[in-house]
Every structure is written in C-alpha cells, then in structure tokens.
Coordinates of C-alpha atoms in Angstrom, one line a residue:
Chain A
D1 CA -73.9 56.4 114.5
G2 CA -74.6 54.2 117.5
G3 CA -76.0 55.7 120.6
I4 CA -78.8 56.4 122.9
T5 CA -81.6 58.9 122.1
Q6 CA -84.0 60.4 124.6
S7 CA -86.9 62.5 123.6
P8 CA -88.1 65.1 124.1
K9 CA -85.2 67.2 125.6
Y10 CA -87.7 69.3 127.6
L11 CA -91.2 68.2 128.7
F12 CA -93.8 70.2 130.5
R13 CA -96.9 68.7 132.2
K14 CA -99.6 69.6 134.5
E15 CA -99.9 68.0 137.9
G16 CA -102.0 64.9 137.8
Q17 CA -101.1 63.8 134.3
N18 CA -99.1 60.8 133.4
V19 CA -96.2 61.3 131.1
T20 CA -94.0 58.9 129.1
L21 CA -90.3 59.5 128.4
S22 CA -88.7 57.8 125.5
C23 CA -85.4 56.0 125.4
E24 CA -84.0 54.2 122.3
Q25 CA -80.6 52.6 121.8
N26 CA -79.0 51.1 118.7
L27 CA -76.0 49.7 120.5
N28 CA -77.4 46.2 120.7
H29 CA -77.1 46.4 124.4
D30 CA -79.0 44.0 126.6
A31 CA -79.4 46.1 129.8
M32 CA -81.0 49.5 130.1
Y33 CA -81.5 51.8 133.0
W34 CA -83.4 54.9 134.1
Y35 CA -82.0 57.4 136.6
R36 CA -83.3 60.5 138.2
Q37 CA -81.1 63.5 138.9
D38 CA -82.1 66.5 141.0
P39 CA -80.2 69.8 141.0
G40 CA -76.8 69.4 142.6
Q41 CA -77.4 65.8 143.3
G42 CA -76.1 62.5 142.1
L43 CA -78.0 59.8 140.2
R44 CA -80.7 57.7 141.7
L45 CA -81.7 54.4 140.0
I46 CA -85.4 54.2 139.2
Y47 CA -85.8 50.9 137.1
Y48 CA -83.5 48.7 135.1
S49 CA -83.9 45.9 132.7
Q50 CA -81.4 43.2 132.0
I51 CA -83.4 41.5 129.2
V52 CA -86.5 42.0 127.1
N53 CA -89.8 41.5 128.9
D54 CA -88.1 41.7 132.3
F55 CA -87.3 44.6 134.6
Q56 CA -86.5 45.3 138.2
K57 CA -87.2 48.2 140.6
G58 CA -84.3 50.4 141.6
D59 CA -84.0 52.6 144.6
I60 CA -86.8 55.0 143.9
A61 CA -89.4 53.1 141.8
E62 CA -92.5 54.4 143.5
G63 CA -94.6 56.5 141.1
Y64 CA -92.9 55.2 138.0
S65 CA -93.5 52.4 135.6
V66 CA -91.6 50.9 132.6
S67 CA -91.9 48.4 129.9
R68 CA -89.3 46.5 127.8
E69 CA -91.1 45.0 124.8
K70 CA -88.2 45.5 122.5
K71 CA -84.4 45.3 123.1
E72 CA -84.0 48.8 121.7
S73 CA -86.6 50.6 123.7
F74 CA -87.2 51.2 127.4
P75 CA -89.8 53.9 128.0
L76 CA -90.4 55.4 131.4
T77 CA -93.9 56.5 132.6
V78 CA -94.0 59.1 135.3
T79 CA -97.4 58.6 136.9
S80 CA -99.5 61.1 138.9
A81 CA -98.6 59.1 142.0
Q82 CA -95.0 60.4 141.8
K83 CA -95.0 63.2 144.4
N84 CA -92.1 65.3 143.1
P85 CA -91.7 64.5 139.4
T86 CA -89.8 67.6 138.3
A87 CA -86.3 66.4 137.6
F88 CA -83.7 65.5 135.0
Y89 CA -84.2 61.9 133.7
L90 CA -81.3 60.0 132.3
C91 CA -81.4 56.7 130.4
A92 CA -78.4 54.4 130.0
S93 CA -77.5 51.1 128.6
T94 CA -74.7 48.5 128.9
A95 CA -73.6 45.5 127.0
G96 CA -73.1 43.8 130.4
Q97 CA -69.7 42.6 129.5
V98 CA -66.6 42.4 131.7
S99 CA -66.5 46.0 132.9
Y100 CA -70.2 47.0 132.8
E101 CA -69.6 50.6 131.7
Q102 CA -72.9 52.4 131.0
Y103 CA -73.6 54.7 128.1
F104 CA -75.9 57.6 128.7
G105 CA -78.5 59.4 126.6
P106 CA -78.7 63.3 126.6
G107 CA -81.5 63.3 129.2
T108 CA -85.0 64.7 129.4
R109 CA -85.8 67.6 131.7
L110 CA -89.4 67.2 133.0
T111 CA -91.2 70.1 134.6
V112 CA -94.5 69.5 136.3
T113 CA -96.6 72.4 137.5
Chain B
G1 CA -73.2 47.4 150.9
N2 CA -71.2 49.0 148.1
S3 CA -70.6 52.7 148.2
V4 CA -68.6 55.5 146.6
T5 CA -67.4 58.6 148.4
Q6 CA -66.2 61.7 146.5
M7 CA -64.7 64.9 147.8
E8 CA -67.2 67.6 148.2
G9 CA -67.3 70.4 145.7
P10 CA -67.4 72.8 144.2
V11 CA -63.7 72.9 143.2
T12 CA -62.5 76.2 141.6
L13 CA -59.2 76.3 139.8
S14 CA -57.3 78.6 137.5
E15 CA -56.5 77.5 134.0
E16 CA -53.3 75.3 133.9
A17 CA -53.6 74.3 137.6
F18 CA -53.3 70.7 138.7
L19 CA -56.5 68.9 139.5
T20 CA -57.2 66.1 142.0
I21 CA -60.6 64.8 142.8
N22 CA -60.6 62.2 145.5
C23 CA -62.7 59.1 145.2
T24 CA -62.8 56.1 147.7
Y25 CA -65.0 53.1 147.6
T26 CA -66.4 50.3 149.6
A27 CA -67.1 47.1 147.8
T28 CA -67.2 43.3 148.1
G29 CA -65.4 41.4 145.4
Y30 CA -63.4 43.1 142.7
P31 CA -65.4 46.0 141.2
S32 CA -64.6 47.9 138.0
L33 CA -64.2 51.6 138.6
F34 CA -65.2 54.6 136.4
W35 CA -65.1 58.3 136.1
Y36 CA -67.9 60.0 134.2
V37 CA -68.2 63.7 133.3
Q38 CA -71.4 65.7 132.9
Y39 CA -71.4 69.1 131.1
P40 CA -74.3 71.4 131.9
G41 CA -77.7 70.2 130.6
E42 CA -76.2 67.0 129.1
G43 CA -76.0 63.3 129.9
L44 CA -73.0 61.6 131.5
Q45 CA -70.0 60.7 129.3
L46 CA -67.6 57.9 130.3
L47 CA -64.2 59.6 130.9
L48 CA -62.1 56.6 131.9
K49 CA -62.2 53.2 133.5
A50 CA -60.2 50.6 135.2
T51 CA -61.2 47.0 135.7
K52 CA -58.5 45.6 138.1
A53 CA -56.1 46.6 140.7
D54 CA -53.2 48.8 139.6
D55 CA -54.8 49.5 136.2
K56 CA -54.5 53.1 135.1
G57 CA -57.3 54.6 133.1
S58 CA -56.6 57.7 131.0
N59 CA -58.3 59.9 128.5
K60 CA -58.1 63.6 127.4
G61 CA -55.2 64.2 129.8
F62 CA -57.1 62.8 132.8
E63 CA -55.8 59.8 134.7
A64 CA -56.9 57.6 137.6
T65 CA -55.2 54.5 139.1
Y66 CA -57.2 51.7 140.7
R67 CA -55.6 51.3 144.2
K68 CA -56.9 48.3 146.0
E69 CA -54.8 48.8 149.1
T70 CA -56.3 52.2 149.7
T71 CA -59.6 51.5 148.0
S72 CA -59.2 54.7 145.9
F73 CA -59.6 55.9 142.4
H74 CA -58.5 59.5 142.4
L75 CA -58.9 61.6 139.3
E76 CA -56.0 63.8 138.2
K77 CA -55.1 66.1 135.4
G78 CA -51.9 68.0 135.1
S79 CA -53.2 71.2 133.5
V80 CA -56.9 72.0 133.5
Q81 CA -58.6 74.1 130.8
V82 CA -61.7 76.2 131.0
S83 CA -63.4 73.6 128.9
D84 CA -62.9 71.0 131.7
S85 CA -65.5 72.8 133.8
A86 CA -68.2 70.2 134.5
V87 CA -69.4 67.8 137.1
Y88 CA -67.3 64.6 137.6
F89 CA -68.8 61.4 139.0
C90 CA -66.9 58.4 140.3
A91 CA -68.7 55.1 140.0
L92 CA -68.2 51.4 140.6
S93 CA -69.8 48.2 139.3
D94 CA -69.8 44.9 141.0
R95 CA -70.8 41.7 139.3
G96 CA -72.5 40.7 142.4
S97 CA -75.1 43.5 142.0
Q98 CA -75.9 42.5 138.4
G99 CA -73.3 45.0 137.2
N100 CA -75.4 48.0 138.3
L101 CA -73.3 51.1 138.8
I102 CA -73.0 52.8 142.2
F103 CA -72.3 56.6 141.8
G104 CA -70.7 59.1 144.0
K105 CA -72.6 62.4 144.5
G106 CA -70.5 64.2 142.0
T107 CA -67.9 67.0 142.2
K108 CA -68.4 70.3 140.4
L109 CA -65.3 71.7 138.8
S110 CA -65.1 75.3 137.7
V111 CA -61.9 76.5 135.8
K112 CA -61.3 80.2 135.6
P113 CA -59.3 81.8 132.8

C-alpha cells in the first residue's frame, strides 16, 4: 500500500538533546512538508522540499533542520535551540500536480522534559 | 497574502442533525480548496476538494461548493453520526505560493448520540 510513514508514534527526550523524526513516503511524490501542531491549534509549516537536495524554510523554521537526500525520505531534526519542542509533528507529501492536495502521515508526538 | 478563516468551534450536534462549517478565503489567482479531517491522535485525511469555481466536492456524505463570488467553501452534511466527531480543517493552495497549503485553524465537531 502506498502512503506516508512516520516513526516513532511517541517520542520522549530530555531538554538539551537533539532528536530526529522520520518521514518516509512511497507515493513517488516530489514535494514533502513538515508541520507542527500544538493542542487546539492549526498547522504551522516548519520546512518543505520541492525536490531532492533542496528545501526551504517555512513559517517557524528556527530550531529545526531537515535534509532531503532521497526522494522518499525527509527527516526532521528538532535541535536543542528549539525553545518549545513539545508538540505533534506531521509530515506530508504532494505530487505537485494540478490541485496540490497533500497526503499526511500519522504524526509523531514529541515530549521534551 | 492568502488566508483561510473558519468558524470558531467547538460545534456540538446531536446525531442526525444538519452540519455546516463555514470557511471563507482570501487569495490571489485561482486557488484549489480542500477540507481535511483529523481524528484524535491521527494525521489529517483529505475529505474533499474543489479545483475551480462552482465545483462541488463530495465524500462520505459531506459536500462543499467552491463559491468564487462569496470566496467561500462551506462544509455541509445532511445527517451527522457520532463517528463524524473530529477536527475539520479548511485549506487552500495557490500555484503562486509553490502550491503550499494555507490552513484554517480547524473546527472541532462533537456529535452526541
């Protein structure tokens, strides 16, 4: 089955540690995205990548980093510089065709204490 | 810039009631419009979409019509079920913004038996 996988579902870290969230897709989509969602809030764009080896900052990129070495993979690193890292993180992808609908993974809930 | 405004929640309905969730947008050009649904602890799922004026998107009994004259894309369902309880997000994409989605803040729907 085609889709987007994110792992792990739940992640716990101590303050001051970097942590990497995985996102893999087998949809053959060119573009991939990372969003952050806080309780009761909408989605905020962290980073996106339209093509392999290229990515752009979204609205809240500070304290995060990404890489796009393969079309299928777009890992997100939450660094110790991110002041409030506890949140629900969603990865998405799109073929970038006429209507640009995005398909989402199941999310990773990160808790930093 | 582009934006999406959704009615504030939460919305509480009894089973079999009629549902309307209002969504209006501001955009340059001719955006595509989407409704996504998020069940607790999960990622977003595309519910329906419309790519041009007067298009009607429909899925699982939900409908929304792309109204360019009123810049609206209201979500409706004739008879809600308890299983429809979720958070609903309206979104638009504009080719001018590289196809990135702009999301509303979401509307939480609770359906009581």
